[in-house]
């Protein structure tokens, strides 16, 4: 047995995760200042931060359908389409690397369950007869949104929705959801926080329809984690440290829809060449996996910026006119 020096992978992941997390926090703060200026009757002197569109995947899915069906990119929140398209692409080719390396909600969720582990000395797992039914919730939610948007909504109805005053201020209403949170919503989020202290990635594992869709795409993709049984020393470090509680030590290939492509198992394995990443059946280095994943996602964003398909085309003065009616603008 030779020591596998791949511990750097998880530290690189932490660096990337938290760099993206704080970039999103900064974007959220800039958006708060943008909205605050509008509320004070002032036209903001800087562009609306487009990163916030990533938190509107349902609208992004509508925009993506319209883009594919008619070649029309949503002019109101184009970044929502770009971010969703990037997440779908990265998940097909490089597993759910969007969840494992980029998603700020996943980063925060991981911090919470690790905090719980420090408090109680361990994380807990639900029995399979509870775990499996709970995991179906995110697929039911996913199926509902896909049915409503991909089947029920026509391109024409999507075009009408994307031009409504509601959609133009949907990001502002989302901000208000967090800054003016009602007690019942805060209670639900508090409950999720507590559950996440005990159980790894409670939201991601059981409730996130976005992750459910990305996981199904990853199933059809070319990337997998392969375990070479003849090199395995049965230390079980891979399974014990897996954020998704996957039994890596008992698998030849890890291709579960729960696998986030985080490479935590690879980074902990002490046996050289025991756990490898494969792409279309060929072994690739962890560094290459990471580079491809990030290039797919951020390459698409950079291309959208360069071609003028990233920032909203809604004029600031139009938002200024809509702000006084914010509470009355409801989902059509």
CSV table of C-alpha atoms in Angstrom, one decimal:
chain,number,residue,atom,x,y,z
A,1,UNK,CA,0.0,0.0,0.0
A,2,UNK,CA,1.2,3.5,-0.9
A,3,UNK,CA,-0.1,6.7,0.7
A,4,UNK,CA,-2.4,8.5,-1.7
A,5,UNK,CA,-1.6,12.2,-1.6
A,6,UNK,CA,-5.0,13.5,-2.7
A,7,UNK,CA,-5.9,15.3,0.5
A,8,UNK,CA,-5.4,18.6,-1.5
A,9,UNK,CA,-8.6,17.9,-3.3
A,10,UNK,CA,-10.9,18.6,-0.4
A,11,UNK,CA,-9.0,21.7,0.7
A,12,UNK,CA,-9.2,23.0,-2.9
A,13,UNK,CA,-12.9,22.3,-2.8
A,14,UNK,CA,-13.3,24.2,0.5
A,15,UNK,CA,-11.4,27.1,-1.1
A,16,UNK,CA,-13.6,27.1,-4.2
A,17,UNK,CA,-16.9,26.6,-2.3
A,18,UNK,CA,-16.3,29.5,0.1
A,19,UNK,CA,-14.9,31.8,-2.5
A,20,UNK,CA,-18.1,31.3,-4.5
A,21,UNK,CA,-20.2,31.6,-1.3
A,22,UNK,CA,-18.7,35.0,-0.3
A,23,UNK,CA,-19.0,36.2,-3.9
A,24,UNK,CA,-22.7,35.4,-3.8
A,25,UNK,CA,-23.0,37.1,-0.4
A,26,UNK,CA,-21.3,40.2,-1.9
A,27,UNK,CA,-23.6,40.1,-4.9
A,28,UNK,CA,-26.6,39.8,-2.5
A,29,UNK,CA,-25.3,42.9,-0.5
A,30,UNK,CA,-24.9,44.9,-3.7
A,31,UNK,CA,-28.4,43.9,-4.8
A,32,UNK,CA,-29.7,45.0,-1.4
A,33,UNK,CA,-28.1,48.4,-2.0
A,34,UNK,CA,-29.6,48.5,-5.4
A,35,UNK,CA,-33.1,47.8,-4.1
A,36,UNK,CA,-32.7,50.3,-1.2
A,37,UNK,CA,-31.8,53.0,-3.7
A,38,UNK,CA,-35.0,52.3,-5.7
A,39,UNK,CA,-37.1,52.4,-2.5
A,40,UNK,CA,-35.6,55.8,-1.7
A,41,UNK,CA,-36.7,57.0,-5.2
A,42,UNK,CA,-33.2,57.1,-6.5
A,43,UNK,CA,-32.0,55.6,-9.8
A,44,UNK,CA,-29.1,53.2,-8.8
A,45,UNK,CA,-25.7,54.3,-10.2
A,46,UNK,CA,-24.6,50.7,-10.8
A,47,UNK,CA,-25.9,47.7,-12.6
A,48,UNK,CA,-28.3,45.3,-10.9
A,49,UNK,CA,-26.1,42.3,-9.8
A,50,UNK,CA,-27.2,39.3,-11.9
A,51,UNK,CA,-25.9,36.6,-9.6
A,52,UNK,CA,-29.2,36.8,-7.6
A,53,UNK,CA,-31.0,35.3,-10.7
A,54,UNK,CA,-29.4,31.9,-9.7
A,55,UNK,CA,-32.0,31.8,-6.8
A,56,UNK,CA,-34.9,31.7,-9.3
A,57,UNK,CA,-34.5,28.3,-11.0
A,58,UNK,CA,-38.2,28.0,-11.7
A,59,UNK,CA,-38.3,31.1,-13.8
A,60,UNK,CA,-34.9,30.0,-15.3
A,61,UNK,CA,-36.6,26.8,-16.4
A,62,UNK,CA,-39.4,28.7,-18.1
A,63,UNK,CA,-36.8,30.9,-19.8
A,64,UNK,CA,-34.7,27.8,-20.8
A,65,UNK,CA,-37.8,26.2,-22.4
A,66,UNK,CA,-38.5,29.3,-24.4
A,67,UNK,CA,-34.9,29.6,-25.5
A,68,UNK,CA,-34.8,26.0,-26.7
A,69,UNK,CA,-38.3,26.2,-28.3
A,70,UNK,CA,-38.0,29.6,-30.0
A,71,UNK,CA,-34.5,30.8,-29.6
A,72,UNK,CA,-35.7,33.7,-27.5
A,73,UNK,CA,-33.6,34.5,-24.3
A,74,UNK,CA,-35.5,36.0,-21.4
A,75,UNK,CA,-34.6,39.7,-21.5
A,76,UNK,CA,-35.7,40.3,-17.9
A,77,UNK,CA,-33.6,37.7,-16.0
A,78,UNK,CA,-31.3,36.1,-18.6
A,79,UNK,CA,-28.8,35.1,-15.9
A,80,UNK,CA,-31.4,32.7,-14.4
A,81,UNK,CA,-31.4,30.8,-17.8
A,82,UNK,CA,-27.6,30.9,-18.1
A,83,UNK,CA,-27.0,29.6,-14.5
A,84,UNK,CA,-29.6,26.9,-14.8
A,85,UNK,CA,-28.2,25.8,-18.2
A,86,UNK,CA,-24.7,25.8,-16.7
A,87,UNK,CA,-25.8,23.7,-13.8
A,88,UNK,CA,-27.5,21.2,-16.1
A,89,UNK,CA,-24.5,20.9,-18.4
A,90,UNK,CA,-22.0,20.5,-15.5
A,91,UNK,CA,-24.2,17.9,-13.9
A,92,UNK,CA,-24.5,15.8,-17.1
A,93,UNK,CA,-20.8,15.7,-17.8
A,94,UNK,CA,-19.2,15.9,-14.3
A,95,UNK,CA,-21.9,14.4,-12.0
A,96,UNK,CA,-23.6,16.8,-9.6
A,97,UNK,CA,-20.5,19.0,-9.3
A,98,UNK,CA,-22.7,22.1,-9.3
A,99,UNK,CA,-24.0,20.8,-5.9
A,100,UNK,CA,-20.7,19.6,-4.6
A,101,UNK,CA,-18.5,22.6,-5.7
A,102,UNK,CA,-20.6,25.6,-6.5
A,103,UNK,CA,-24.0,25.8,-4.9
A,104,UNK,CA,-23.9,28.2,-1.9
A,105,UNK,CA,-26.9,26.4,-0.2
A,106,UNK,CA,-24.9,23.1,-0.4
A,107,UNK,CA,-21.9,24.9,1.1
A,108,UNK,CA,-23.9,26.3,4.0
A,109,UNK,CA,-25.6,22.9,4.5
A,110,UNK,CA,-22.2,21.2,4.8
A,111,UNK,CA,-21.0,23.7,7.4
A,112,UNK,CA,-24.2,23.1,9.5
A,113,UNK,CA,-23.9,19.3,9.6
A,114,UNK,CA,-20.1,19.5,10.3
A,115,UNK,CA,-21.0,21.9,13.2
A,116,UNK,CA,-23.5,19.3,14.4
A,117,UNK,CA,-20.8,16.6,14.3
A,118,UNK,CA,-18.5,18.8,16.4
A,119,UNK,CA,-21.3,19.3,19.0
A,120,UNK,CA,-22.4,15.6,19.2
A,121,UNK,CA,-19.4,13.8,18.0
A,122,UNK,CA,-21.3,12.3,15.1
A,123,UNK,CA,-24.0,12.8,12.5
A,124,UNK,CA,-27.1,10.6,12.5
A,125,UNK,CA,-28.7,8.6,9.8
A,126,UNK,CA,-32.4,7.8,9.4
A,127,UNK,CA,-33.4,4.1,9.0
A,128,UNK,CA,-33.9,3.1,5.3
A,129,UNK,CA,-37.6,2.7,5.7
A,130,UNK,CA,-37.7,6.4,6.6
A,131,UNK,CA,-34.9,7.6,4.4
A,132,UNK,CA,-36.2,6.2,1.1
A,133,UNK,CA,-39.7,7.7,1.3
A,134,UNK,CA,-38.3,11.0,2.4
A,135,UNK,CA,-36.0,11.1,-0.6
A,136,UNK,CA,-39.0,10.7,-2.9
A,137,UNK,CA,-40.2,14.2,-1.8
A,138,UNK,CA,-37.7,16.0,-3.9
A,139,UNK,CA,-38.5,13.9,-6.9
A,140,UNK,CA,-42.2,14.6,-6.5
A,141,UNK,CA,-41.5,18.3,-6.3
A,142,UNK,CA,-39.2,18.1,-9.4
A,143,UNK,CA,-41.9,16.2,-11.3
A,144,UNK,CA,-44.5,18.8,-10.4
A,145,UNK,CA,-42.4,21.7,-11.7
A,146,UNK,CA,-41.4,19.8,-14.8
A,147,UNK,CA,-45.0,18.9,-15.6
A,148,UNK,CA,-46.3,22.5,-15.1
A,149,UNK,CA,-43.5,24.2,-17.1
A,150,UNK,CA,-42.4,21.7,-19.7
A,151,UNK,CA,-45.8,20.2,-20.5
A,152,UNK,CA,-48.6,22.5,-19.4
A,153,UNK,CA,-47.0,25.9,-20.2
A,154,UNK,CA,-46.7,26.8,-23.9
A,155,UNK,CA,-44.0,29.0,-25.3
A,156,UNK,CA,-46.6,31.7,-25.8
A,157,UNK,CA,-47.8,31.6,-22.2
A,158,UNK,CA,-44.1,31.7,-21.0
A,159,UNK,CA,-43.5,34.8,-23.1
A,160,UNK,CA,-46.6,36.4,-21.5
A,161,UNK,CA,-45.4,35.5,-18.0
A,162,UNK,CA,-41.8,36.8,-18.6
A,163,UNK,CA,-43.2,40.2,-19.5
A,164,UNK,CA,-45.4,40.6,-16.5
A,165,UNK,CA,-44.6,43.3,-13.9
A,166,UNK,CA,-44.4,40.4,-11.3
A,167,UNK,CA,-41.5,38.8,-13.1
A,168,UNK,CA,-39.7,42.1,-13.4
A,169,UNK,CA,-39.6,42.5,-9.7
A,170,UNK,CA,-39.5,38.8,-8.7
A,171,UNK,CA,-35.9,39.1,-7.6
A,172,UNK,CA,-36.8,42.1,-5.3
A,173,UNK,CA,-39.7,40.1,-3.9
A,174,UNK,CA,-37.3,37.2,-3.2
A,175,UNK,CA,-35.0,39.7,-1.3
A,176,UNK,CA,-38.0,40.8,0.8
A,177,UNK,CA,-38.7,37.1,1.5
A,178,UNK,CA,-35.5,37.1,3.5
A,179,UNK,CA,-35.3,40.6,4.8
A,180,UNK,CA,-39.0,40.7,5.9
A,181,UNK,CA,-39.5,37.1,6.8
A,182,UNK,CA,-42.8,36.1,8.4
A,183,UNK,CA,-42.8,34.1,11.6
A,184,UNK,CA,-44.1,30.9,10.1
A,185,UNK,CA,-41.4,30.9,7.3
A,186,UNK,CA,-38.7,31.6,9.9
A,187,UNK,CA,-40.0,28.7,12.0
A,188,UNK,CA,-39.8,26.3,9.0
A,189,UNK,CA,-36.2,27.5,8.1
A,190,UNK,CA,-35.2,27.2,11.8
A,191,UNK,CA,-36.6,23.6,11.8
A,192,UNK,CA,-34.5,22.8,8.7
A,193,UNK,CA,-31.5,24.2,10.3
A,194,UNK,CA,-31.9,22.1,13.4
A,195,UNK,CA,-32.5,18.9,11.3
A,196,UNK,CA,-29.4,19.8,9.3
A,197,UNK,CA,-27.3,19.8,12.5
A,198,UNK,CA,-28.2,16.1,13.0
A,199,UNK,CA,-28.5,14.8,9.5
A,200,UNK,CA,-26.1,15.4,6.6
A,201,UNK,CA,-27.4,17.8,4.0
A,202,UNK,CA,-31.1,17.4,5.1
A,203,UNK,CA,-32.4,20.0,2.6
A,204,UNK,CA,-30.3,18.7,-0.3
A,205,UNK,CA,-31.0,15.0,0.4
A,206,UNK,CA,-34.8,15.2,0.9
A,207,UNK,CA,-36.3,18.4,-0.3
A,208,UNK,CA,-34.3,20.1,-3.1
A,209,UNK,CA,-36.0,19.5,-6.5
A,210,UNK,CA,-33.1,21.3,-8.3
A,211,UNK,CA,-30.7,18.7,-6.9
A,212,UNK,CA,-33.1,15.9,-7.9
A,213,UNK,CA,-33.1,17.0,-11.5
A,214,UNK,CA,-29.3,17.4,-11.6
A,215,UNK,CA,-28.9,13.9,-10.0
A,216,UNK,CA,-31.0,12.3,-12.7
A,217,UNK,CA,-29.0,14.0,-15.4
A,218,UNK,CA,-25.8,12.8,-13.8
A,219,UNK,CA,-27.1,9.2,-14.0
A,220,UNK,CA,-27.1,9.5,-17.8
A,221,UNK,CA,-23.7,11.2,-17.9
A,222,UNK,CA,-20.2,9.8,-18.6
A,223,UNK,CA,-18.5,10.4,-15.2
A,224,UNK,CA,-18.3,7.9,-12.4
A,225,UNK,CA,-16.2,7.1,-9.3
A,226,UNK,CA,-14.6,3.7,-9.7
A,227,UNK,CA,-13.3,1.5,-6.8
A,228,UNK,CA,-10.7,-1.0,-7.7
A,229,UNK,CA,-11.5,-3.8,-5.3
A,230,UNK,CA,-8.0,-5.4,-5.5
A,231,UNK,CA,-6.5,-2.2,-4.1
A,232,UNK,CA,-9.1,-1.5,-1.4
A,233,UNK,CA,-7.8,-1.9,2.2
A,234,UNK,CA,-11.4,-1.8,3.7
A,235,UNK,CA,-10.6,1.2,5.9
A,236,UNK,CA,-14.1,2.7,5.0
A,237,UNK,CA,-12.8,6.2,5.2
A,238,UNK,CA,-14.6,6.9,1.9
A,239,UNK,CA,-18.0,6.0,3.1
A,240,UNK,CA,-17.6,7.5,6.6
A,241,UNK,CA,-16.7,10.9,5.1
A,242,UNK,CA,-19.2,10.9,2.1
A,243,UNK,CA,-21.5,13.9,2.5
A,244,UNK,CA,-24.2,11.9,0.8
A,245,UNK,CA,-23.9,8.8,3.0
A,246,UNK,CA,-23.1,6.5,0.1
A,247,UNK,CA,-21.6,3.1,0.7
A,248,UNK,CA,-18.6,3.8,-1.5
A,249,UNK,CA,-16.6,1.0,0.1
A,250,UNK,CA,-19.1,-1.6,-1.2
A,251,UNK,CA,-19.4,-0.3,-4.8
A,252,UNK,CA,-17.4,-0.9,-7.9
A,253,UNK,CA,-18.9,2.2,-9.5
A,254,UNK,CA,-20.5,5.1,-7.7
A,255,UNK,CA,-23.2,6.4,-10.0
A,256,UNK,CA,-26.0,7.2,-7.5
A,257,UNK,CA,-28.1,10.4,-8.2
A,258,UNK,CA,-27.1,11.4,-4.7
A,259,UNK,CA,-23.4,11.6,-5.6
A,260,UNK,CA,-22.4,15.3,-5.8
A,261,UNK,CA,-19.0,14.7,-7.5
A,262,UNK,CA,-17.4,16.4,-4.5
A,263,UNK,CA,-14.5,13.9,-4.6
A,264,UNK,CA,-14.4,13.7,-0.8
A,265,UNK,CA,-14.1,9.9,-1.0
A,266,UNK,CA,-11.2,10.2,-3.4
A,267,UNK,CA,-9.4,12.7,-1.2
A,268,UNK,CA,-9.7,10.5,1.9
A,269,UNK,CA,-8.7,7.2,0.3
A,270,UNK,CA,-5.2,6.2,1.6
A,271,UNK,CA,-4.7,3.4,-1.0
A,272,UNK,CA,-3.1,4.6,-4.2
A,273,UNK,CA,-5.2,4.2,-7.3
A,274,UNK,CA,-8.0,2.6,-5.4
A,275,UNK,CA,-10.6,5.3,-6.0
A,276,UNK,CA,-10.5,6.9,-9.4
A,277,UNK,CA,-12.7,9.3,-11.5
A,278,UNK,CA,-13.6,7.9,-14.8
A,279,UNK,CA,-15.0,9.8,-17.8
A,280,UNK,CA,-16.4,7.7,-20.6
A,281,UNK,CA,-14.6,4.7,-19.1
A,282,UNK,CA,-11.2,6.4,-19.0
A,283,UNK,CA,-9.5,7.4,-15.7
A,284,UNK,CA,-8.9,11.2,-15.3
A,285,UNK,CA,-7.0,13.1,-12.7
A,286,UNK,CA,-9.0,14.9,-10.0
A,287,UNK,CA,-7.5,18.2,-11.0
A,288,UNK,CA,-8.8,17.7,-14.6
A,289,UNK,CA,-12.3,16.8,-13.3
A,290,UNK,CA,-12.4,20.0,-11.3
A,291,UNK,CA,-11.0,22.1,-14.1
A,292,UNK,CA,-13.5,20.8,-16.7
A,293,UNK,CA,-16.5,21.2,-14.2
A,294,UNK,CA,-15.6,24.8,-13.5
A,295,UNK,CA,-14.8,25.6,-17.1
A,296,UNK,CA,-18.2,24.3,-18.2
A,297,UNK,CA,-20.1,26.4,-15.7
A,298,UNK,CA,-18.1,29.7,-15.7
A,299,UNK,CA,-17.2,29.4,-19.4
A,300,UNK,CA,-20.9,29.6,-20.2
A,301,UNK,CA,-21.3,32.6,-17.8
A,302,UNK,CA,-18.3,34.4,-19.4
A,303,UNK,CA,-19.7,33.7,-22.9
A,304,UNK,CA,-23.1,35.2,-21.8
A,305,UNK,CA,-21.4,38.3,-20.5
A,306,UNK,CA,-19.3,38.7,-23.6
A,307,UNK,CA,-22.3,38.4,-25.9
A,308,UNK,CA,-24.6,40.7,-23.8
A,309,UNK,CA,-26.8,37.9,-22.6
A,310,UNK,CA,-26.1,38.1,-18.9
A,311,UNK,CA,-27.5,41.4,-17.5
A,312,UNK,CA,-31.2,42.3,-17.3
A,313,UNK,CA,-32.5,44.6,-20.0
A,314,UNK,CA,-35.2,46.0,-17.7
A,315,UNK,CA,-34.5,49.8,-17.4
A,316,UNK,CA,-33.9,51.1,-13.8
A,317,UNK,CA,-36.6,53.7,-14.2
A,318,UNK,CA,-39.1,50.9,-14.9
A,319,UNK,CA,-38.2,49.2,-11.6
A,320,UNK,CA,-38.4,52.6,-9.9
A,321,UNK,CA,-42.0,52.9,-11.1
A,322,UNK,CA,-42.9,49.4,-10.0
A,323,UNK,CA,-41.4,49.5,-6.5
A,324,UNK,CA,-44.4,51.4,-4.9
A,325,UNK,CA,-46.7,48.5,-6.0
A,326,UNK,CA,-44.4,45.7,-4.9
A,327,UNK,CA,-46.8,44.2,-2.4
A,328,UNK,CA,-49.7,44.2,-4.8
A,329,UNK,CA,-47.8,42.5,-7.6
A,330,UNK,CA,-48.6,38.8,-7.3
A,331,UNK,CA,-47.8,35.7,-9.3
A,332,UNK,CA,-50.2,35.6,-12.3
